[in-house]
Amino acid sequence: ELFVKQLIMNRRHFCKIASLAVGALGMNGVSAFAAGRSDNKHTAMTMPPGNGCRVTVLRRECHLDLQALFLDDPDSGPCGLFKSGDDFTFSAGERCPAGFCPRLWEMICTAMTSHLKCATPNDQSTVILSCPDGTRPVIVRVDSFHETHKNPDC
């Protein structure tokens, strides 16, 4: 039984080290960031010009079996930053607000940048996103609204 506990602890340690190594190799910093390293790069991202969005938290999930295997605190439970039904509205150029998950913010900004490229005036679209936390993801609905004219390249 002691051997099994030691094996699980070694697996957790290995996963942390492997995530940091992948991030150090330049995989856009996402793997290292998901492993808990915070960078100002992610919180400094802004909502792209011309796009605003409404973010609604649909669901918080918690995978206890994965938390038991891979987290230092296997009883960490679901994400504590959001609750189902939380609603946020962001305008073009806005930065990640204090208390908002920077990993989810990066996902939202990336989705809004993609939407901006070929959106028509008054175009509104909806996308479902999930933060990259695999053991306790937060699933959100993002309703974007276009605030400027259509991109002539589309």
C-alpha positions as a Markdown table, in Angstrom:
| # | Residue | x | y | z |
|---|---|---|---|---|
| 1 | Glu | 0.0 | 0.0 | 0.0 |
| 2 | Leu | 2.9 | 2.4 | 0.8 |
| 3 | Phe | 4.4 | 1.6 | -2.6 |
| 4 | Val | 1.1 | 2.5 | -4.4 |
| 5 | Lys | 0.9 | 5.9 | -2.6 |
| 6 | Gln | 4.6 | 6.6 | -3.4 |
| 7 | Leu | 3.9 | 5.7 | -7.0 |
| 8 | Ile | 1.0 | 8.1 | -7.2 |
| 9 | Met | 3.0 | 10.9 | -5.7 |
| 10 | Asn | 5.8 | 10.3 | -8.2 |
| 11 | Arg | 3.3 | 10.4 | -11.0 |
| 12 | Arg | 2.0 | 13.8 | -9.8 |
| 13 | His | 5.6 | 15.1 | -9.5 |
| 14 | Phe | 6.4 | 13.8 | -13.0 |
| 15 | Cys | 3.3 | 15.5 | -14.5 |
| 16 | Lys | 4.2 | 18.8 | -13.0 |
| 17 | Ile | 7.8 | 18.6 | -14.2 |
| 18 | Ala | 6.8 | 17.4 | -17.7 |
| 19 | Ser | 4.3 | 20.3 | -18.0 |
| 20 | Leu | 6.9 | 22.9 | -17.0 |
| 21 | Ala | 9.4 | 21.4 | -19.5 |
| 22 | Val | 6.9 | 21.5 | -22.4 |
| 23 | Gly | 6.2 | 25.2 | -21.5 |
| 24 | Ala | 9.9 | 25.9 | -21.4 |
| 25 | Leu | 10.2 | 24.6 | -25.0 |
| 26 | Gly | 7.9 | 27.3 | -26.2 |
| 27 | Met | 4.5 | 25.6 | -26.7 |
| 28 | Asn | 3.0 | 29.1 | -26.5 |
| 29 | Gly | 3.4 | 29.0 | -22.7 |
| 30 | Val | 0.0 | 27.3 | -22.4 |
| 31 | Ser | 1.2 | 24.0 | -20.8 |
| 32 | Ala | 3.4 | 25.8 | -18.3 |
| 33 | Phe | 0.6 | 28.3 | -17.5 |
| 34 | Ala | -1.8 | 25.4 | -17.0 |
| 35 | Ala | 0.7 | 23.9 | -14.6 |
| 36 | Gly | 0.3 | 26.9 | -12.4 |
| 37 | Arg | 2.9 | 29.4 | -13.6 |
| 38 | Ser | 1.3 | 32.8 | -14.0 |
| 39 | Asp | 2.5 | 35.2 | -16.6 |
| 40 | Asn | 1.5 | 38.8 | -17.1 |
| 41 | Lys | 1.3 | 38.0 | -20.8 |
| 42 | His | -2.0 | 36.3 | -20.4 |
| 43 | Thr | -3.6 | 38.9 | -18.1 |
| 44 | Ala | -2.3 | 41.7 | -20.4 |
| 45 | Met | -4.3 | 40.3 | -23.3 |
| 46 | Thr | -7.1 | 42.6 | -24.3 |
| 47 | Met | -10.5 | 42.1 | -26.0 |
| 48 | Pro | -9.8 | 42.7 | -29.7 |
| 49 | Pro | -10.8 | 46.1 | -31.1 |
| 50 | Gly | -14.3 | 46.0 | -32.6 |
| 51 | Asn | -15.5 | 43.1 | -30.5 |
| 52 | Gly | -17.4 | 42.9 | -27.3 |
| 53 | Cys | -18.9 | 39.9 | -25.7 |
| 54 | Arg | -21.2 | 38.5 | -23.0 |
| 55 | Val | -19.9 | 35.5 | -21.1 |
| 56 | Thr | -22.3 | 33.2 | -19.3 |
| 57 | Val | -21.1 | 30.4 | -17.1 |
| 58 | Leu | -23.0 | 27.3 | -18.1 |
| 59 | Arg | -21.4 | 24.7 | -15.9 |
| 60 | Arg | -18.6 | 23.9 | -13.6 |
| 61 | Glu | -17.3 | 20.4 | -13.8 |
| 62 | Cys | -15.2 | 18.5 | -11.3 |
| 63 | His | -13.5 | 15.2 | -12.2 |
| 64 | Leu | -12.6 | 13.8 | -8.8 |
| 65 | Asp | -11.0 | 10.7 | -10.2 |
| 66 | Leu | -8.5 | 12.8 | -12.2 |
| 67 | Gln | -7.9 | 15.2 | -9.3 |
| 68 | Ala | -7.0 | 12.2 | -7.1 |
| 69 | Leu | -4.5 | 11.0 | -9.6 |
| 70 | Phe | -2.8 | 14.2 | -10.7 |
| 71 | Leu | -3.3 | 17.1 | -8.3 |
| 72 | Asp | -1.3 | 17.9 | -5.1 |
| 73 | Asp | -4.6 | 18.6 | -3.4 |
| 74 | Pro | -6.9 | 15.8 | -4.6 |
| 75 | Asp | -9.8 | 17.3 | -2.7 |
| 76 | Ser | -9.6 | 20.7 | -4.4 |
| 77 | Gly | -13.1 | 20.4 | -5.9 |
| 78 | Pro | -14.6 | 22.6 | -8.6 |
| 79 | Cys | -13.2 | 25.9 | -9.7 |
| 80 | Gly | -13.8 | 28.5 | -7.0 |
| 81 | Leu | -13.7 | 31.6 | -9.3 |
| 82 | Phe | -17.1 | 31.0 | -11.0 |
| 83 | Lys | -20.6 | 29.7 | -10.3 |
| 84 | Ser | -23.1 | 28.4 | -12.8 |
| 85 | Gly | -25.2 | 31.3 | -14.1 |
| 86 | Asp | -22.5 | 34.0 | -13.6 |
| 87 | Asp | -22.7 | 36.6 | -16.3 |
| 88 | Phe | -20.1 | 39.1 | -17.5 |
| 89 | Thr | -20.1 | 41.7 | -20.3 |
| 90 | Phe | -16.8 | 42.8 | -21.8 |
| 91 | Ser | -16.1 | 45.7 | -24.3 |
| 92 | Ala | -13.5 | 46.0 | -27.0 |
| 93 | Gly | -10.0 | 46.8 | -25.6 |
| 94 | Glu | -10.8 | 45.6 | -22.1 |
| 95 | Arg | -8.2 | 43.8 | -20.1 |
| 96 | Cys | -8.6 | 40.7 | -17.9 |
| 97 | Pro | -10.5 | 41.9 | -14.8 |
| 98 | Ala | -9.2 | 41.1 | -11.4 |
| 99 | Gly | -10.6 | 37.8 | -10.1 |
| 100 | Phe | -11.3 | 36.5 | -13.6 |
| 101 | Cys | -9.5 | 33.3 | -14.6 |
| 102 | Pro | -6.6 | 34.4 | -16.9 |
| 103 | Arg | -6.6 | 31.1 | -18.8 |
| 104 | Leu | -10.3 | 31.4 | -19.6 |
| 105 | Trp | -9.7 | 35.1 | -20.6 |
| 106 | Glu | -7.1 | 34.0 | -23.1 |
| 107 | Met | -9.5 | 31.5 | -24.6 |
| 108 | Ile | -12.2 | 34.2 | -24.9 |
| 109 | Cys | -9.9 | 36.7 | -26.5 |
| 110 | Thr | -8.6 | 34.2 | -29.0 |
| 111 | Ala | -12.2 | 33.3 | -30.0 |
| 112 | Met | -13.2 | 36.9 | -30.3 |
| 113 | Thr | -10.1 | 37.6 | -32.5 |
| 114 | Ser | -11.2 | 34.8 | -34.8 |
| 115 | His | -14.7 | 36.1 | -34.9 |
| 116 | Leu | -13.6 | 39.7 | -35.8 |
| 117 | Lys | -11.9 | 38.6 | -39.0 |
| 118 | Cys | -15.0 | 37.9 | -41.0 |
| 119 | Ala | -17.9 | 39.3 | -39.0 |
| 120 | Thr | -20.5 | 41.4 | -40.7 |
| 121 | Pro | -21.9 | 44.6 | -39.1 |
| 122 | Asn | -24.3 | 43.9 | -36.3 |
| 123 | Asp | -23.2 | 40.2 | -36.5 |
| 124 | Gln | -23.6 | 38.2 | -33.3 |
| 125 | Ser | -22.4 | 34.7 | -32.9 |
| 126 | Thr | -22.3 | 32.2 | -30.0 |
| 127 | Val | -19.5 | 29.9 | -29.1 |
| 128 | Ile | -19.1 | 27.4 | -26.3 |
| 129 | Leu | -15.7 | 27.4 | -24.6 |
| 130 | Ser | -14.0 | 25.6 | -21.8 |
| 131 | Cys | -11.1 | 26.7 | -19.7 |
| 132 | Pro | -8.0 | 24.4 | -20.2 |
| 133 | Asp | -8.2 | 23.0 | -16.6 |
| 134 | Gly | -8.8 | 19.3 | -17.3 |
| 135 | Thr | -9.7 | 18.3 | -13.8 |
| 136 | Arg | -12.2 | 21.1 | -13.1 |
| 137 | Pro | -13.2 | 22.9 | -16.3 |
| 138 | Val | -15.6 | 25.8 | -16.4 |
| 139 | Ile | -17.8 | 25.8 | -19.5 |
| 140 | Val | -19.0 | 29.1 | -20.8 |
| 141 | Arg | -21.2 | 30.5 | -23.5 |
| 142 | Val | -19.7 | 33.5 | -25.3 |
| 143 | Asp | -22.1 | 35.7 | -27.3 |
| 144 | Ser | -20.0 | 38.2 | -29.3 |
| 145 | Phe | -21.2 | 41.4 | -30.8 |
| 146 | His | -19.3 | 43.3 | -33.5 |
| 147 | Glu | -18.8 | 47.0 | -32.8 |
| 148 | Thr | -17.3 | 48.1 | -36.1 |
| 149 | His | -17.5 | 47.6 | -39.9 |
| 150 | Lys | -16.7 | 44.4 | -41.8 |
| 151 | Asn | -13.1 | 43.5 | -42.6 |
| 152 | Pro | -12.7 | 44.1 | -46.4 |
| 153 | Asp | -10.3 | 41.1 | -46.6 |
| 154 | Cys | -13.2 | 38.6 | -46.0 |
